[in-house]
C-alpha cells in the first residue's frame, strides 16, 4: 500500500464514525459533568481531566480483527480517540512502532523487548500526545497553542500544529539540546529559551494564557495528550496478540505515557479485549531528578517539587508533575515500583546496547535498561519475565561520544590494526 492510500483509509475512519466520548471526569474528585465538545484545561480542583467513552458502544462498533486489519499508526484506534471530525485529524505519516528483542546486550534467556518510539514523526513518542492535542485544539477552534518543553514535546507540537495551520509559542530551558531548539523553530514554532527549568517555563505559559488567550498544551493541563499516549497501550496489546507483558519499564517525566497506558488497559479490559492480567508498571527516573521515586518510597500520594533537578536524560527532567498521584496509583495498583538510576549508569547502558546490539537508545530509553539491570540484580523482577523497555525518542537527537580513530591516507596503512 502506498502512504497516500493508507492515509485515505485512516481518514475514512473519521469520516464514517463520530467519536464515542461521553464526558470528561476529574481525576481526583471524580466530578464527571465536564462536557465533550467544549474547551477544557484542568478540572475545578486543579487536576487533570480524563476523557470517558461509551465503551459498550465501542464494543459493538469494532472488533480486534478489524483494528488489526487497518493500516498502522496510532490514528487507527479511531474508536478510542476523542476527535470527532475528519477535518481535525492531523497526520504526518505515523507508523506502528516496532518491538525488538535485545540480544547480545542481555544475558541468555532474558526476554527483553525494546519498543522503539523514535520511529514516529519528529523522532519521539511526543508525536502521539501532541497530534491528539493539536487535532482537538483545531476541532474546538483554538488557534494559538503554547507550551513549555524539554525539547521533544515542543518539536512534536510545532510540527503537528504547523501542518494543521495553527500557531505555536514554545518555551525551553536554555540548556535544552540545541538540536531540539532549532528543530522546533524550523518547524514553525515561535521559540524562546528561558533561564530556568520546565516548570519555570510553565509559569510563563500560564500567565500568557491569561494575557494572550493561548491554549495551554502543557503536560496533563489539557485532556487530550493522555489520549494520544494511551495508544501506546493499545498498540502494545495488539502487537503482543492482546496478551500483556509481565513488566513495563517507563522513563517517567510528567507521566503522561504511564497514565495513558494504564487507562488503555482499563478500557481494553472493560470491553473484553484483554483479561485482568496487568504488567507491573515501573516508573524510571534519574537520580538527579526523582520526585516520583521519593514519593513512592515514602508511601506518599503526591510528589513535591524536586530541587536542583539534574540529568542529561532531558525528557525525564521534570521536577514536579501535576499527575503525580495518577502515576503513583498506576504503579502501586500494578504491583510495580519506582526506581532511580545513576547518571553514569544511563550513559554506560546507552553505549553498551548500541555497541553490542546496534540499537541506539536515547538516554531516557537507556535509563529503562539501567533500571531493568538493577531490578534483575536485586531480584525485584525475574529473568523469565517478559519485559518491555520504552525507548521514547531516537538516540540521534542527543550528543554522542566523540570518535577518535584516524587514518592518514598518505601513509602506508598497517592492516594489523583492524580488529
Ligand atoms: C517526554 C519524554 C519522556 C517522559 O514522558 P512522560 O510521559 O511525560 O513521562 C521520556 N523520554 C523522552 C525521550 C521524552 O521526550
XYZ file of C-alpha atoms and ligand atoms in Angstrom:
434
model
C 0.000 0.000 0.000
C 1.277 3.471 -0.720
C 1.325 6.079 2.021
C -1.395 8.058 0.344
C -3.765 5.098 0.269
C -3.053 4.371 3.932
C -3.723 7.964 4.854
C -7.024 8.000 2.982
C -8.120 4.747 4.582
C -7.322 6.099 8.030
C -9.051 9.389 7.346
C -12.116 7.484 6.176
C -12.477 6.036 9.672
C -13.084 9.581 10.856
C -15.486 10.366 8.055
C -17.586 7.326 8.767
C -17.788 7.435 12.550
C -18.130 10.103 15.215
C -16.172 9.865 18.457
C -17.517 7.799 21.341
C -16.689 10.372 24.017
C -19.440 10.783 26.593
C -17.917 13.251 29.072
C -14.765 14.186 30.958
C -14.038 13.400 34.563
C -11.830 14.993 37.221
C -9.085 12.517 38.049
C -9.032 13.444 41.722
C -12.618 14.245 42.753
C -14.442 12.094 40.207
C -16.703 15.020 39.254
C -17.904 13.934 35.831
C -20.089 16.669 34.370
C -17.381 18.171 32.142
C -18.913 18.209 28.676
C -17.452 16.789 25.478
C -17.115 19.282 22.646
C -16.064 22.177 24.895
C -12.624 23.632 25.648
C -11.175 22.271 28.885
C -7.988 22.777 30.861
C -7.572 21.376 34.356
C -10.560 20.406 36.476
C -12.010 22.772 39.046
C -9.820 21.005 41.619
C -6.757 21.917 39.529
C -6.036 18.361 38.398
C -6.080 16.525 35.049
C -9.353 15.685 33.359
C -9.799 12.185 31.945
C -11.825 11.549 28.786
C -14.592 8.974 29.181
C -16.107 6.910 26.366
C -19.214 4.864 25.755
C -17.284 1.593 25.993
C -20.355 -0.528 25.339
C -20.885 1.293 22.050
C -17.216 0.869 21.129
C -17.523 -2.830 21.801
C -20.477 -3.036 19.430
C -18.827 -0.900 16.791
C -15.497 -2.611 16.150
C -13.619 -5.867 16.679
C -9.984 -6.652 17.368
C -9.733 -8.240 13.924
C -10.999 -5.077 12.230
C -8.487 -2.995 14.146
C -5.684 -5.394 13.199
C -6.596 -5.135 9.517
C -6.255 -1.349 9.440
C -3.036 0.301 8.282
C -0.577 1.066 11.094
C -0.136 4.257 13.087
C -1.993 5.465 16.167
C -4.856 7.105 14.286
C -6.148 3.606 13.505
C -7.563 3.387 17.055
C -10.372 5.656 15.946
C -12.994 4.367 18.356
C -10.727 5.040 21.362
C -9.855 8.596 20.375
C -11.718 11.843 21.082
C -11.508 13.512 17.646
C -14.952 13.961 16.185
C -14.413 15.190 12.642
C -12.169 14.035 9.803
C -11.093 17.629 9.110
C -9.445 17.918 12.515
C -7.420 14.712 12.265
C -3.815 15.621 11.516
C -1.321 13.018 10.351
C 2.363 13.327 9.497
C 2.664 9.670 8.493
C 2.777 7.725 11.742
C 3.847 4.082 11.944
C 3.188 1.271 14.366
C 6.478 1.404 16.244
C 8.494 -1.824 16.175
C 9.273 -4.062 19.136
C 12.787 -5.527 19.026
C 14.227 -8.207 21.303
C 17.630 -7.319 22.735
C 20.245 -9.982 22.028
C 23.907 -9.616 22.950
C 23.318 -6.845 25.496
C 21.219 -9.058 27.801
C 22.077 -12.410 29.450
C 20.899 -15.590 27.694
C 17.306 -16.494 28.420
C 16.134 -12.958 29.132
C 13.099 -11.753 27.212
C 13.711 -8.026 26.920
C 11.948 -6.100 24.174
C 12.509 -2.506 23.151
C 9.530 -0.598 21.824
C 11.194 1.968 19.626
C 9.163 5.148 19.648
C 11.940 7.022 17.885
C 10.350 5.960 14.571
C 7.467 8.388 14.933
C 7.300 11.811 13.220
C 9.711 14.291 14.908
C 11.565 11.300 16.364
C 9.747 10.778 19.645
C 6.566 9.458 21.193
C 5.573 13.029 21.953
C 4.048 12.824 18.461
C 1.260 10.665 19.870
C 0.128 13.122 22.515
C 0.667 16.283 20.553
C -1.089 15.036 17.421
C -4.185 14.493 19.530
C -3.832 17.798 21.378
C -3.446 19.670 18.091
C -6.367 17.870 16.470
C -8.621 18.659 19.405
C -7.488 22.289 19.544
C -8.293 22.572 15.857
C -11.673 20.947 16.307
C -12.522 23.239 19.225
C -11.450 26.384 17.370
C -8.269 27.229 19.309
C -5.629 28.650 17.010
C -2.672 29.673 19.171
C -1.095 26.952 21.271
C 1.667 27.445 23.848
C 3.831 25.031 25.783
C 6.922 24.653 27.966
C 9.176 21.824 26.791
C 12.434 19.983 27.378
C 12.648 19.557 23.601
C 10.756 16.595 22.174
C 7.268 17.799 23.062
C 7.961 21.192 21.521
C 9.195 19.603 18.327
C 6.081 17.475 18.015
C 3.764 20.366 18.857
C 5.424 22.679 16.344
C 5.326 20.113 13.550
C 1.721 18.992 14.012
C 0.385 22.491 14.686
C 2.164 23.971 11.686
C 0.828 21.190 9.470
C -2.663 21.837 10.849
C -2.302 25.575 10.225
C -2.187 26.624 13.892
C 0.265 28.987 15.619
C 2.560 27.973 18.463
C 4.668 29.674 21.127
C 7.200 27.342 22.698
C 9.455 27.938 25.727
C 12.503 25.772 26.526
C 15.010 25.804 29.394
C 18.142 27.459 27.981
C 20.216 24.279 28.352
C 17.871 22.230 26.145
C 19.935 20.439 23.441
C 20.450 22.885 20.596
C 19.229 20.379 18.007
C 15.801 20.404 19.663
C 15.561 24.179 19.907
C 16.477 24.628 16.249
C 14.140 21.859 15.172
C 11.209 23.480 16.956
C 11.923 26.843 15.379
C 12.412 25.401 11.896
C 9.113 23.562 12.143
C 7.289 26.823 12.635
C 7.233 27.244 16.409
C 7.890 30.739 17.790
C 10.639 29.519 20.108
C 12.239 31.091 23.200
C 14.870 29.837 25.621
C 14.322 30.665 29.290
C 16.861 30.822 32.125
C 15.078 28.227 34.212
C 13.641 24.706 34.213
C 10.482 23.376 32.551
C 8.276 24.401 35.486
C 9.606 27.974 35.215
C 8.701 27.956 31.515
C 5.296 26.581 32.512
C 4.632 29.594 34.735
C 5.204 31.962 31.821
C 2.814 29.948 29.658
C 0.188 30.076 32.390
C 0.437 33.858 32.610
C 0.411 34.142 28.813
C -2.751 32.103 28.754
C -4.479 34.820 30.782
C -2.835 37.656 28.877
C -2.902 36.306 25.292
C -5.649 33.686 25.269
C -3.196 30.910 24.386
C -4.302 27.308 24.658
C -2.009 25.795 27.308
C -0.755 22.466 25.948
C 1.478 21.692 28.982
C 1.629 18.053 30.093
C -1.755 16.994 31.518
C -3.102 20.570 31.558
C -5.349 19.738 28.637
C -7.130 16.380 28.467
C -6.023 15.021 25.100
C -2.291 14.325 25.256
C -3.111 11.394 27.567
C -5.468 10.047 24.910
C -2.669 10.135 22.355
C -0.204 8.464 24.695
C -2.879 5.908 25.509
C -2.339 4.492 22.034
C 1.000 3.050 23.255
C -1.021 0.704 25.435
C -3.466 -0.156 22.641
C -0.665 -0.721 20.155
C 1.357 -2.824 22.570
C -1.661 -5.026 23.310
C -2.323 -5.503 19.614
C 1.332 -6.252 18.826
C 1.556 -8.847 21.588
C -1.589 -10.650 20.405
C -3.765 -8.994 23.115
C -1.593 -10.528 25.832
C 0.051 -8.315 28.420
C 3.805 -8.450 29.035
C 4.965 -9.089 32.619
C 6.736 -5.790 33.179
C 6.884 -2.370 31.520
C 9.764 -0.010 32.299
C 8.740 3.552 31.518
C 11.001 6.631 31.730
C 8.816 8.948 33.751
C 8.739 12.717 33.477
C 5.219 14.131 33.599
C 3.971 10.547 33.410
C 1.523 11.005 30.539
C 2.529 7.732 28.915
C 2.337 5.647 32.045
C -1.048 7.102 32.965
C -2.239 6.762 29.376
C -1.236 3.116 29.046
C -2.877 2.291 32.352
C -6.077 3.906 31.068
C -5.792 1.942 27.808
C -5.526 -1.383 29.641
C -8.555 -0.488 31.732
C -10.638 0.367 28.661
C -9.491 -2.787 26.859
C -10.454 -4.971 29.795
C -13.850 -3.295 30.125
C -14.709 -4.188 26.545
C -13.331 -7.679 26.995
C -10.370 -7.463 24.617
C -7.828 -8.344 27.308
C -8.120 -10.213 30.603
C -7.391 -8.929 34.074
C -3.651 -9.586 33.935
C -1.666 -6.353 34.084
C 2.010 -5.713 33.574
C 3.952 -4.354 36.524
C 4.404 -0.684 35.717
C 7.861 0.559 36.637
C 8.397 4.320 36.788
C 12.036 5.030 35.971
C 13.684 8.331 36.897
C 17.240 9.672 37.088
C 18.896 10.040 40.493
C 19.267 13.768 39.879
C 15.505 14.201 39.430
C 13.448 11.535 41.158
C 10.376 13.103 42.811
C 8.122 10.161 41.962
C 10.615 7.621 43.302
C 10.924 9.555 46.566
C 7.141 9.747 46.975
C 6.835 6.052 46.139
C 9.481 5.098 48.711
C 7.865 7.249 51.380
C 4.362 5.910 50.704
C 3.084 9.350 49.687
C 0.325 10.090 47.180
C 1.862 13.317 45.901
C 5.425 14.244 44.936
C 6.619 17.723 45.918
C 8.956 19.804 43.773
C 12.433 18.255 43.385
C 15.026 20.961 43.920
C 18.004 21.457 41.622
C 16.829 18.825 39.187
C 19.694 17.452 37.127
C 20.052 14.852 34.362
C 21.082 14.708 30.741
C 18.101 12.500 30.070
C 16.159 15.699 29.409
C 12.785 14.064 28.775
C 12.649 12.948 32.402
C 13.993 16.151 33.946
C 10.590 17.114 35.313
C 10.846 18.392 38.911
C 7.104 18.399 39.599
C 4.252 16.538 37.921
C 0.643 17.586 38.152
C -0.429 13.967 37.603
C 1.894 12.644 40.349
C -0.925 10.802 42.132
C -2.057 9.145 38.890
C 1.461 7.859 38.211
C 1.819 6.577 41.771
C -1.615 4.974 41.688
C -0.902 3.093 38.467
C 2.482 1.945 39.752
C 1.002 0.677 43.036
C -2.140 -0.900 41.557
C 0.044 -2.795 39.101
C 2.347 -4.131 41.820
C 5.164 -2.279 40.163
C 7.608 0.143 41.703
C 9.501 3.373 41.079
C 13.259 3.284 40.720
C 16.006 5.815 40.075
C 19.195 5.208 38.144
C 22.617 6.801 38.284
C 23.588 9.263 35.587
C 26.740 7.301 34.639
C 24.796 4.048 34.502
C 22.375 5.607 31.963
C 25.137 6.505 29.543
C 27.047 3.289 30.152
C 23.884 1.388 29.148
C 23.261 3.636 26.125
C 26.779 2.904 24.878
C 26.698 -0.809 25.693
C 23.365 -1.545 23.990
C 24.435 0.431 20.927
C 27.808 -1.314 20.658
C 26.561 -4.817 21.385
C 23.171 -4.808 19.682
C 23.360 -1.913 17.238
C 20.325 -0.284 18.829
C 20.894 3.372 19.680
C 18.665 4.190 22.642
C 18.013 7.748 23.751
C 19.258 8.457 27.300
C 15.711 8.129 28.686
C 15.377 4.745 26.981
C 18.799 3.773 28.287
C 17.566 4.684 31.776
C 14.918 1.951 31.459
C 17.617 -0.535 30.526
C 19.669 0.545 33.541
C 16.611 0.156 35.777
C 15.932 -3.294 34.348
C 19.513 -4.338 35.148
C 19.164 -3.094 38.725
C 15.780 -4.762 39.182
C 17.093 -8.066 37.859
C 20.103 -7.919 40.158
C 18.044 -7.077 43.241
C 15.508 -9.790 42.417
C 12.521 -7.432 42.092
C 11.896 -8.946 38.675
C 12.914 -12.336 37.335
C 14.954 -13.463 34.364
C 11.895 -15.156 32.876
C 9.781 -12.016 32.874
C 8.728 -10.691 29.506
C 9.869 -7.103 29.721
C 9.111 -4.039 27.595
C 11.520 -1.121 27.687
C 10.262 2.119 26.230
C 12.746 3.892 24.012
C 10.850 7.124 23.708
C 12.933 9.027 21.199
C 15.545 8.484 18.557
C 19.040 8.386 20.017
C 20.178 10.519 17.099
C 18.917 13.741 18.677
C 21.298 13.502 21.643
C 25.013 14.225 21.996
C 27.151 11.153 21.381
C 30.700 10.304 22.461
C 33.461 11.662 20.229
C 35.186 9.222 17.921
C 38.953 9.336 17.651
C 40.267 6.788 15.190
C 42.012 8.372 12.229
C 43.650 7.042 9.089
C 46.196 9.076 7.146
C 45.552 8.256 3.505
C 49.029 9.455 2.562
C 50.835 6.966 4.814
C 51.110 3.190 4.381
C 48.315 1.573 6.359
C 49.181 -1.136 8.831
C 46.302 -3.554 8.343
C 47.042 -5.485 11.514
C 45.486 -2.584 13.429
C 41.955 -3.557 12.287
C 40.309 -5.732 14.872
C 8.774 13.392 27.411
C 9.725 12.304 27.425
C 9.708 11.347 28.447
C 8.723 11.390 29.591
O 7.419 11.130 29.152
P 6.155 11.378 30.083
O 5.092 10.528 29.515
O 5.844 12.827 30.032
O 6.525 10.953 31.469
C 10.637 10.320 28.393
N 11.529 10.238 27.398
C 11.560 11.126 26.384
C 12.571 10.946 25.311
C 10.660 12.188 26.360
O 10.706 13.068 25.351
